[in-house]
XYZ file of C-alpha atoms in Angstrom:
591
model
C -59.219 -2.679 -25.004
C -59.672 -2.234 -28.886
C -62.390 -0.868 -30.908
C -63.467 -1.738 -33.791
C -65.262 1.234 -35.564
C -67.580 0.555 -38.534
C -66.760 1.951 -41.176
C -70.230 3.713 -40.760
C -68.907 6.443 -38.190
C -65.324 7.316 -39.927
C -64.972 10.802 -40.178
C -65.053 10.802 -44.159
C -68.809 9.485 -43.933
C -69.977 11.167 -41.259
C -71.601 13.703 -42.702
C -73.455 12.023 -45.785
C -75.126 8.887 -44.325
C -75.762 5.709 -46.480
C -79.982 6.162 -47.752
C -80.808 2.861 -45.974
C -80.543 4.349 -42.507
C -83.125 7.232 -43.444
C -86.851 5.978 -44.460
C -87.998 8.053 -47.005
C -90.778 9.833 -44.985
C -89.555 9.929 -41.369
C -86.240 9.146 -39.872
C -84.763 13.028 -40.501
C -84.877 15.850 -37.882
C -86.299 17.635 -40.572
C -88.816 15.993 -43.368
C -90.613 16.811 -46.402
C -93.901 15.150 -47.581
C -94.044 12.373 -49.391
C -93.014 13.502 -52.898
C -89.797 13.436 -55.067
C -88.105 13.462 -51.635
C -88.040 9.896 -51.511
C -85.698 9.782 -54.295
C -83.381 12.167 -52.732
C -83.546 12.261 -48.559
C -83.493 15.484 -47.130
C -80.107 15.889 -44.839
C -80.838 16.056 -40.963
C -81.451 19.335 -39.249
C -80.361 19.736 -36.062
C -82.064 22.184 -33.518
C -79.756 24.821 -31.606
C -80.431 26.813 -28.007
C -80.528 30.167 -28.870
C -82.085 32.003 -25.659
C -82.470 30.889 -21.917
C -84.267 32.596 -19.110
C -83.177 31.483 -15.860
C -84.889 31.302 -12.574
C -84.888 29.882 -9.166
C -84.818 25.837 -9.664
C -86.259 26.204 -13.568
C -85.302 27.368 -16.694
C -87.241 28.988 -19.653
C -85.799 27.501 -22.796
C -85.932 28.671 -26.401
C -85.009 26.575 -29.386
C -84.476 27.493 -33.130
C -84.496 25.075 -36.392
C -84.029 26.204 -39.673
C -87.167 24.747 -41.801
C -87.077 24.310 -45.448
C -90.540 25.503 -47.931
C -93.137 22.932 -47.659
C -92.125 21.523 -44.320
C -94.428 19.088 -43.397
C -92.617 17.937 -39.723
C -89.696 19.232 -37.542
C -88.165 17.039 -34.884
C -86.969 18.571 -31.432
C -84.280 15.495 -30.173
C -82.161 15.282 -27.046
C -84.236 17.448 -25.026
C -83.877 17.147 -20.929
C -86.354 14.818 -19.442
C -87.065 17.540 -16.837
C -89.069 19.119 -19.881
C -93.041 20.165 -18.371
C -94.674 19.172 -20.835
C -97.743 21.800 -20.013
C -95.184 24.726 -21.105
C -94.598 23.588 -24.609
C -94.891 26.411 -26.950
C -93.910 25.969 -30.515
C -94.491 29.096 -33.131
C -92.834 30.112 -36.015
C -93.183 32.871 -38.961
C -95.118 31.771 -42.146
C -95.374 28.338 -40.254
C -98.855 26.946 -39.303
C -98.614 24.328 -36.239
C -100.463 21.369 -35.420
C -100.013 18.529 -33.599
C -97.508 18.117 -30.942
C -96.253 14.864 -29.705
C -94.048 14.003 -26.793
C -91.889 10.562 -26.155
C -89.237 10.250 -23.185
C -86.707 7.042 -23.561
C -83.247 6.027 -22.504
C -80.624 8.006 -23.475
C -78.490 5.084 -24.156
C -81.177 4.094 -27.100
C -80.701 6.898 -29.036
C -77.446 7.215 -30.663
C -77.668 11.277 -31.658
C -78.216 11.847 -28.122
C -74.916 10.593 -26.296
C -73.742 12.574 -23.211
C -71.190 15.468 -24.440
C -68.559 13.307 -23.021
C -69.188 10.322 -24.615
C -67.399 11.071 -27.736
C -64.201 12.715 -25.957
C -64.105 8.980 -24.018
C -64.654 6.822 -27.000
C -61.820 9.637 -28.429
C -59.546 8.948 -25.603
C -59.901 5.090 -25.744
C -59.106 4.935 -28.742
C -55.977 6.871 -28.624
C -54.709 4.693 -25.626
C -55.939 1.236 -27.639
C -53.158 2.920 -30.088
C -50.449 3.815 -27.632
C -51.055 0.272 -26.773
C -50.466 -1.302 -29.821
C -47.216 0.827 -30.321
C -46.024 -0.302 -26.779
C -46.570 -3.789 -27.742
C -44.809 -3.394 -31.509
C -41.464 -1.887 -29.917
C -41.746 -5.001 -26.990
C -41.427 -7.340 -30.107
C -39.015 -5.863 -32.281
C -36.813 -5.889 -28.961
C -37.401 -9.147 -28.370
C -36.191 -9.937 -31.858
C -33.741 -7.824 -31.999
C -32.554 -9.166 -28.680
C -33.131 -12.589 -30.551
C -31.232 -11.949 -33.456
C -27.734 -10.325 -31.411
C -27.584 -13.752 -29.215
C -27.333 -15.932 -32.627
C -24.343 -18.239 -32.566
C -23.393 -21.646 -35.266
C -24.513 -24.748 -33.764
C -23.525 -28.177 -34.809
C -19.923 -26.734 -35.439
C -21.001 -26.709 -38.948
C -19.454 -23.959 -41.064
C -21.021 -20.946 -42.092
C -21.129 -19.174 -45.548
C -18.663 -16.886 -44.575
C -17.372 -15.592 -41.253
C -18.133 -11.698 -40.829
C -15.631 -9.668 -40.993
C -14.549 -7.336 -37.973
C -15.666 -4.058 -39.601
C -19.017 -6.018 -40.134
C -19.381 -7.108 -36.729
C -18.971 -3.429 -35.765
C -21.385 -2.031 -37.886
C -24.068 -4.908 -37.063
C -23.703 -3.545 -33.230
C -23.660 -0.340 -33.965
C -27.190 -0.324 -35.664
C -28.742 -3.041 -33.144
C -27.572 -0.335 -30.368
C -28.907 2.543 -32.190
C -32.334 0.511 -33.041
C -32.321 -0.319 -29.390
C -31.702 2.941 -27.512
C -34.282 4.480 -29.913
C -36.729 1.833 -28.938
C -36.087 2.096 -25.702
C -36.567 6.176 -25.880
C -40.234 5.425 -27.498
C -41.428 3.336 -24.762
C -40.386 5.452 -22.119
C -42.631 8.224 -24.062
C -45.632 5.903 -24.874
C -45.608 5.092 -21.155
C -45.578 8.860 -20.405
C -48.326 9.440 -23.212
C -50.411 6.642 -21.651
C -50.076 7.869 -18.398
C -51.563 11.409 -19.272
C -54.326 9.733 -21.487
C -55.380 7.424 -18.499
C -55.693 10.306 -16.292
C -57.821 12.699 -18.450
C -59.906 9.322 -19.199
C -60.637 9.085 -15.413
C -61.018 12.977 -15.386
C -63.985 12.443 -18.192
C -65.624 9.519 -16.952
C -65.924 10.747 -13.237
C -67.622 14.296 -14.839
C -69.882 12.234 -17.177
C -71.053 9.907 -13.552
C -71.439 12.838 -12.207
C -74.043 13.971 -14.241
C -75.353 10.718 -15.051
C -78.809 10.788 -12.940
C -79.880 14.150 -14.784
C -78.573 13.124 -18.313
C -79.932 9.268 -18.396
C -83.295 9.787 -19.907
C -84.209 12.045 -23.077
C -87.211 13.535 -24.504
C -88.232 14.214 -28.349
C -90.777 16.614 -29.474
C -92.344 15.963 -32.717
C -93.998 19.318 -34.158
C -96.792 18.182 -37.153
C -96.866 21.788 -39.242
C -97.066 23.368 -42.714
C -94.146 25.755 -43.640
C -95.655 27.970 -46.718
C -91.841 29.161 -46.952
C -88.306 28.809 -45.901
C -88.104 29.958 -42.143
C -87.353 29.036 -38.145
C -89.525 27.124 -36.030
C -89.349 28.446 -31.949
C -90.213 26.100 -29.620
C -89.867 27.187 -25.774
C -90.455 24.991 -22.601
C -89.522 25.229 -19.390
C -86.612 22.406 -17.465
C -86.804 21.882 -13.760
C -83.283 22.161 -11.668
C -81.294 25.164 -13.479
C -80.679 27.915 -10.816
C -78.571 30.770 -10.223
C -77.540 33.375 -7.229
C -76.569 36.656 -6.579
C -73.188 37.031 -5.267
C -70.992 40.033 -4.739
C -67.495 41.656 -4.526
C -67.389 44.671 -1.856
C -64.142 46.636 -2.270
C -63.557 49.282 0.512
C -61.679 51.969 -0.939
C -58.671 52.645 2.125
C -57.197 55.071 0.709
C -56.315 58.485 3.360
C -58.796 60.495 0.923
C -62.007 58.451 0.828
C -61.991 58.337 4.822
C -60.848 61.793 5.631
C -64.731 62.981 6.517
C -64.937 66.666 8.080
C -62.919 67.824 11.459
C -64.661 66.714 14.200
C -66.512 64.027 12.470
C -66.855 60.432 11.537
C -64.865 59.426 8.102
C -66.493 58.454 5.403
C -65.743 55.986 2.350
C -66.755 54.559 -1.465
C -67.325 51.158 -1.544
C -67.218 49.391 -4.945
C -70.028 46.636 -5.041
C -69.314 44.004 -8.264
C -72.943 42.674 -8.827
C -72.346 38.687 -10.302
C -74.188 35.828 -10.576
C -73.431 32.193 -9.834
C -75.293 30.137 -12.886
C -75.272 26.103 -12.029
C -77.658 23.585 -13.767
C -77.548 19.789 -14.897
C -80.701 19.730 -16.798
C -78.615 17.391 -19.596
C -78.201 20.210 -22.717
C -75.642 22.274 -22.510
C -76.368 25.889 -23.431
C -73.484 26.770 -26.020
C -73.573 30.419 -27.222
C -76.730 31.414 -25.785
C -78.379 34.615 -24.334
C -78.914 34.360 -20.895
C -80.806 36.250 -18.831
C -81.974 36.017 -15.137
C -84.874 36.501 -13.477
C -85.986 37.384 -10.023
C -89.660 35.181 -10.694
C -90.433 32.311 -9.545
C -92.773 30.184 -12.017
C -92.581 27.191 -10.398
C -94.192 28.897 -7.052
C -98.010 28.584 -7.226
C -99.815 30.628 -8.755
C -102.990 31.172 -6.487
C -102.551 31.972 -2.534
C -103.484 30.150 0.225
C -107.434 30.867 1.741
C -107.845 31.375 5.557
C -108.285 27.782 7.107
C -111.398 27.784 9.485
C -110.802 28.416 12.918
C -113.051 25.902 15.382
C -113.678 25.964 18.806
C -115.317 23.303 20.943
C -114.733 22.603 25.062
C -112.919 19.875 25.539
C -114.867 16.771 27.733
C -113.821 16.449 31.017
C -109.859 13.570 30.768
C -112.151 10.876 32.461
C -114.808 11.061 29.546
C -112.515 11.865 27.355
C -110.234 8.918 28.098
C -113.262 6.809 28.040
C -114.861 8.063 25.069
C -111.461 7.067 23.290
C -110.816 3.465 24.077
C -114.635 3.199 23.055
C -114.045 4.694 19.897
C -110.665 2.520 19.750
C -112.508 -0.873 20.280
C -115.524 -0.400 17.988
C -112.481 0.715 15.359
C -110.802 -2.722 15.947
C -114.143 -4.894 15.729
C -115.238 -3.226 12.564
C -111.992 -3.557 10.695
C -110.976 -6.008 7.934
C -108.143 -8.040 7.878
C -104.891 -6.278 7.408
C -103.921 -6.334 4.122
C -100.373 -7.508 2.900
C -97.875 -4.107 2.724
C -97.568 -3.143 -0.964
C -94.180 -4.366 -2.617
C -91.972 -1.185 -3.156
C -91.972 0.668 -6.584
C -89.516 -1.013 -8.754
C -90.046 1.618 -11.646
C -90.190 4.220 -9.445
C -88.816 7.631 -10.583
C -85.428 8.156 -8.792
C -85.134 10.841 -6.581
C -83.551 14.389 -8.153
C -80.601 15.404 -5.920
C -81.094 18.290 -3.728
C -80.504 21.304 -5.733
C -78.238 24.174 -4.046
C -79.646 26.705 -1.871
C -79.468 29.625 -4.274
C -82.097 32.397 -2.203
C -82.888 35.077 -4.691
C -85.151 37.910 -3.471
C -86.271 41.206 -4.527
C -88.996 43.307 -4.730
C -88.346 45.578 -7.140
C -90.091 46.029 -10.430
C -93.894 45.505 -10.845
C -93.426 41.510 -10.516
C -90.369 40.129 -11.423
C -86.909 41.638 -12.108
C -84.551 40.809 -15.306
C -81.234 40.743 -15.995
C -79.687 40.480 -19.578
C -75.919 38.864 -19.350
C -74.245 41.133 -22.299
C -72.843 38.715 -25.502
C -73.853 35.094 -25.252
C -72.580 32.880 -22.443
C -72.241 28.738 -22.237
C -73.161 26.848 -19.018
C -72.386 23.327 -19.517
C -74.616 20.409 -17.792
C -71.988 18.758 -15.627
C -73.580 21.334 -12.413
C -70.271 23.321 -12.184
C -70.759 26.330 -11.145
C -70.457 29.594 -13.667
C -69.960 33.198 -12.370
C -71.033 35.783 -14.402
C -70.310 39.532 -14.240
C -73.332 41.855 -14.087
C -71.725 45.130 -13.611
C -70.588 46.927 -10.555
C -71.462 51.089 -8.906
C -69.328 53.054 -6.318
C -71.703 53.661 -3.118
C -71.030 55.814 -0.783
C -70.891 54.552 2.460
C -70.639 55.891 6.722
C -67.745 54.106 8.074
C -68.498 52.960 11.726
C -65.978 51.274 14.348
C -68.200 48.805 16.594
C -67.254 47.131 19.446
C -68.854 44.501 22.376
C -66.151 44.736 25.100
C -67.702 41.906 27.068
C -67.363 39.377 23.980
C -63.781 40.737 22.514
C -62.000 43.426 23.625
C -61.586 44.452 20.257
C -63.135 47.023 17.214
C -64.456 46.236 13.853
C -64.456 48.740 10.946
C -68.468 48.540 9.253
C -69.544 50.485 6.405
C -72.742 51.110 6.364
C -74.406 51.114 2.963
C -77.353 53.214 1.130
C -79.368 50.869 -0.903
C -77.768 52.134 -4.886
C -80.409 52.467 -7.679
C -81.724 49.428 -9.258
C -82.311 45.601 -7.652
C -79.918 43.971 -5.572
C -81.224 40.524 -4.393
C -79.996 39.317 -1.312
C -76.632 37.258 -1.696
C -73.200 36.199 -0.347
C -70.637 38.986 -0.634
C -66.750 38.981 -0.467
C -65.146 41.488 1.536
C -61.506 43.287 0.240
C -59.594 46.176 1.895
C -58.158 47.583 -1.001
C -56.464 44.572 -2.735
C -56.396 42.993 0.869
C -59.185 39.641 0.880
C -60.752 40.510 4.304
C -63.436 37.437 4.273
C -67.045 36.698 3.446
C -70.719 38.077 4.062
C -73.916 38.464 3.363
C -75.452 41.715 1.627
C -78.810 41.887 2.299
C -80.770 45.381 1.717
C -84.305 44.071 3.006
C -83.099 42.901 6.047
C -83.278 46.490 7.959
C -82.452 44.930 11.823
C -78.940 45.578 11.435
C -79.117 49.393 11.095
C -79.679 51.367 15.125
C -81.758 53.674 12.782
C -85.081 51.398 13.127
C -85.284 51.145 16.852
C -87.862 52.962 18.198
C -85.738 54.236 21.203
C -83.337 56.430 18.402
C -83.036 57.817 15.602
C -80.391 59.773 13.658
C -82.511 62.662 12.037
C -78.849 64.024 10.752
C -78.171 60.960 8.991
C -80.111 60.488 5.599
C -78.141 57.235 4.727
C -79.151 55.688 8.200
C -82.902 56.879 7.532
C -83.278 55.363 4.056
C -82.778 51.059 3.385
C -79.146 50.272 4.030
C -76.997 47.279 4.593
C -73.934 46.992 6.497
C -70.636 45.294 5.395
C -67.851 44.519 8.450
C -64.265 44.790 6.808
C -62.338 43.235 9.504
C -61.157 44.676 12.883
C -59.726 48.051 13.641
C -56.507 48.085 15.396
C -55.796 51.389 15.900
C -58.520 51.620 18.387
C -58.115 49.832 21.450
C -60.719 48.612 23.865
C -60.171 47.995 27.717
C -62.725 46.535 30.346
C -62.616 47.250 33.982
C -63.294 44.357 36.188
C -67.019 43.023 36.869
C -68.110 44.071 40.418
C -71.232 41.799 40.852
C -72.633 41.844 45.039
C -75.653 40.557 46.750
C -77.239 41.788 50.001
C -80.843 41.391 51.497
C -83.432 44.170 50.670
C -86.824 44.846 52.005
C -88.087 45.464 55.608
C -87.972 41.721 56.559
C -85.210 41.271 54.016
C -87.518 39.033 52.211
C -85.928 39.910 48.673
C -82.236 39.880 47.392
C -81.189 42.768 45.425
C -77.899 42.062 43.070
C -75.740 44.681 42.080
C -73.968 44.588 38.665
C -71.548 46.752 37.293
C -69.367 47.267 34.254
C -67.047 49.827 32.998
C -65.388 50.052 29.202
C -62.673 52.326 27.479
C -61.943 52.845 24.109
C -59.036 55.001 22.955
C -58.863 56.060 19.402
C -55.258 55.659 18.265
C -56.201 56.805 14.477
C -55.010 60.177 13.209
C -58.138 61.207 12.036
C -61.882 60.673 13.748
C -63.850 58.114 14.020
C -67.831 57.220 14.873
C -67.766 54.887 18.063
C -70.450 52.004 18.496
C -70.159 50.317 21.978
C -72.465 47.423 22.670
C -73.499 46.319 25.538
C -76.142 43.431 26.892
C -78.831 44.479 30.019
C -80.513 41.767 32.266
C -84.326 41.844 30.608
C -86.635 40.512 32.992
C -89.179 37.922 31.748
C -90.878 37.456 35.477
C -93.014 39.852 36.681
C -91.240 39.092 40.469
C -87.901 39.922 38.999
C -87.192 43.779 38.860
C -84.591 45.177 36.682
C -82.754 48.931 37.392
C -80.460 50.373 35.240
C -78.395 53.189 35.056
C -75.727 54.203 32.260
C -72.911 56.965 31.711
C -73.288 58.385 29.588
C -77.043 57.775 28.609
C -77.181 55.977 25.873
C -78.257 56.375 21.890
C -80.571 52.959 21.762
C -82.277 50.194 24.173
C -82.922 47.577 21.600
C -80.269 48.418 19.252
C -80.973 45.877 16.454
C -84.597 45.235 17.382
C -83.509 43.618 20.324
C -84.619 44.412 23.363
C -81.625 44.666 26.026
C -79.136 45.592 23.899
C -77.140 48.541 24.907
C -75.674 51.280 22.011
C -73.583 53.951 22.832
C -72.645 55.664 19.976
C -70.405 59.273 19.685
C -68.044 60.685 17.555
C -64.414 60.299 18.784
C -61.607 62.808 17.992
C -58.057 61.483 16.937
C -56.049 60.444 19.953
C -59.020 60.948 22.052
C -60.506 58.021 24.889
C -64.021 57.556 26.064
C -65.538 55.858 28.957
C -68.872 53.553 29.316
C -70.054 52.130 32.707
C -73.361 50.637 33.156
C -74.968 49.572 36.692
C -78.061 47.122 36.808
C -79.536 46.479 39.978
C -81.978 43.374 40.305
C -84.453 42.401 42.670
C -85.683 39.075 43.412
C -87.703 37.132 45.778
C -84.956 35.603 47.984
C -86.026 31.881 47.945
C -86.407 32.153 44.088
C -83.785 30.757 42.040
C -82.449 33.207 39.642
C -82.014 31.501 35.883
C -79.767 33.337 33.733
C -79.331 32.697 29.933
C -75.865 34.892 28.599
């Protein structure tokens, strides 16, 4: 399909516009009072993002224009329609402010504000309406050229002049030449059409994308009195931007980080990569801005909740009370009007915005909120693809641990077990790499403190000051130089008690674990006991050797032996739980 540009938007025009579409007080981004300006319009000044400060589902967004002396208005255009208007701000040096109006229409009505890909597609049309046109040229001058090589005399009249044979040959050598180069053209204007088809598709399925968040548009007129040349600010906040902390955990594997001392568990750096994953689709893109991120929340409320009374009352006897509420139901029914007709649904009801991604930030550090400057200046664009940003990384010092749950896998896991490193480390996925080897994905979480055997209540590791202190724990994949064996289950019943009134089961297990490493290691073996949520159900257990924790975890039942195993050495585990029960009970057991 062609298009027929005015001459209006050709490039040579473009950036000195005919007077008639300016009025000569208004009409300009930027306009002067009503003086000798009308004789000579003032060119249009366009506003630029200089600073954003991102948060969790909003933005904080600062804008700059240039104002000329004796300013009188300055137009803010294209702004996102997710603009609250309650956190306008609008300041400037030398510049007194007044009035501030706000206006939200259709993108579509306002020509200065089409989507960032609207000119690349109106671009890229027009480039295939000309491959088009070429295609169609060379179809005709082959047709003619075909045309012109099938001539013959009709009528038997005579010609002029019969060509001569040298003629003839020259004649078919140029139509072959003008047709094999026609021929080459086409093939390439099919190629070239092909390629401009598919980035056409490319741009119009990123601009639908986006088209919910970029379909409305919001202008901010500023009414102000610029004593001099300077920059108006104005700052407001955008629902929807968001960003989250995400990681890169590299275990160092070399044989020097994990030596550790004879006789005891290795040790290791780990390399932590702080970044953050920036996404937003607020409808501006931010070009060459500085970014920074913050750990507040503004959009959260900003007084707490009061205590909600707390009532109580007897309840009536279910008779009365049954009673009392098919009275209460029949004097309702008596007493009310007619039903009204249901209300027709919204038609200009706001469309829904589409779920945002779950990006969970959270820290506590710093008084209230935490910052983080992104070094240079960084662009996001608006279509909601995702941006990862690097924050800066530290070498921590971790305990290396091998863990193990014989009765789920009979197999070991290498953990490092991580001292929370100075500064603020929200809680956020984390990728996992042996060296250069991708192990897999986690979760590093430094607040969440049930995943260390130092907070149970049963043990603690006075010796270790890592263990003691706010730590996280990484997994980097399984071990196999340590192997892990299970004995058979014995499980047996018999009658107990003088009258043999009760059953009393017998369970036992038995584990192994050799250490096939050449150096030592620190040995975590896991193990689930019955827990007994009956009074009538008792629960005896015995362990060898006795182990480190009860409730390893915080959870109650959950079995940790933990020792320090030499290279080439083996340890045993066995565990005996003996349960008593009435003996017509049935026994439920959840595993």
């Amino acid at each position: 399909m062609f298009r027929h540009a005015p001459a209006l938007f050709s490039p040579r025009l473009q950036t000195a516009a005919p007077q008639w579409l300016a009025p000569a007080c208004a009409g300009a981004l930027l306009a002067l009072g009503c003086s000798a300006a009308q004789a000579q319009p003032q060119p249009a000044a366009s506003s630029r993002i200089d600073r954003v400060t991102l948060y969790q589902g909003s933005a904080t967004v600062e804008r700059t224009l240039a104002l000329a002396a004796g300013a009188r208005e300055a137009v803010f255009s294209c702004l996102p329609a997710a603009l609250d208007p309650q956190s306008l701000q609008a300041q400037g040096d030398g510049v007194r402010v007044g009035e501030v109006r706000l206006d939200t229409s259709e993108r579509a009505l306002v020509p200065e504000c089409a989507s960032p890909q609207e000119a690349r597609i109106r671009s890229l049309e027009d480039e295939l309406a000309r491959v088009n046109a070429a295609t169609s040229a060379l179809q005709l001058s082959d047709s003619y050229l075909q045309t012109v090589a099938t001539l013959a005399p009709t009528d038997g009249k005579p010609t002029m002049g019969a060509p001569t044979p040298a003629q003839i040959q020259a004649t078919a050598e140029a139509l072959r030449r003008t047709l094999e180069g026609s021929q080459v053209r086409a093939h390439q204007l099919q190629r070239d059409k092909r390629t401009l088809e598919q980035r056409l598709r490319a741009l119009q399925q990123e601009q639908g994308r986006s088209a919910n968040a970029q379909s409305r548009v919001t202008r901010v007129r500023v009414q102000l009195a610029a004593e001099r040349a300077g920059t108006l600010r104005l700052v407001y906040q955008v629902r929807g931007p968001s960003w989250q902390s995400s990681y890169r955990a590299t275990l160092d594997d070399s044989p020097n980080s994990q030596g550790g001392k004879s006789g005891q568990g290795g040790t290791a750096s780990v390399r932590l990569e702080r970044q953050a994953t920036v996404a937003q689709s607020s409808g501006e893109d931010w070009n060459g801005v500085q970014l920074r991120l913050s750990t507040g929340a503004p959009q959260r409320s900003a007084q707490g909740q009061l205590p909600r009374p707390w009532v109580l009352d007897m309840a009536p006897p279910p008779v009365l009370q049954m009673a009392r509420g098919k009275a209460m139901a029949d004097s309702a029914e008596m007493a009310a009007p007619s039903p009204a007709p249901s209300p027709a649904p919204m038609a200009n009801a706001a469309p829904q915005e589409p779920a945002l991604p779950d990006f969970e930030v959270q820290t506590e550090e710093g008084a209230y909120a935490t910052e983080f400057a992104v070094p240079g200046r960084t662009s996001v664009p608006s279509s909601g693809e995702r941006t990862t940003l690097a924050l800066g990384s530290t070498d921590a010092p971790a305990q290396l641990l091998t863990r193990t749950t014989p009765e789920v896998e009979l197999a070991a896991y290498l953990v490092a077990r991580i001292g929370r490193p100075a500064g603020v480390w929200p809680a956020g996925p984390v990728a996992l790499l042996q060296g250069t080897r991708f192990i897999g994905n986690g979760r590093l979480d430094f607040n969440n403190n049930n995943n260390s055997s130092s907070n149970n209540s049963n043990h603690r590791n006075a010796g270790n000051a890592a263990a003691d202190a706010v730590s996280a724990e990484l997994a980097f994949g399984r071990d196999d130089k340590v192997a892990v064996h299970a004995g058979p289950v014995q499980d047996q019943r018999a009658a107990a008690g003088l009258t043999g009134s009760s059953t009393e089961r017998t369970v036992q297990s038995s584990f192994r674990v050799d250490n096939q490493h050449s150096r030592a290691i620190e040995l975590q073996v896991l193990h689930a006991a019955p827990v007994s949520r009956d009074q009538k159900i008792e629960v005896n257990s015995r362990y060898t050797p006795q182990p480190a924790s009860l409730g390893f975890g915080g959870v109650p039942g959950t079995v940790l032996w933990q020792q320090n195993l030499a290279a080439g050495a083996s340890a045993s585990f066995a565990a005996e739980h003996v349960l008593r029960f009435p003996k017509d009970a049935q026994l439920r057991e959840r595993r």
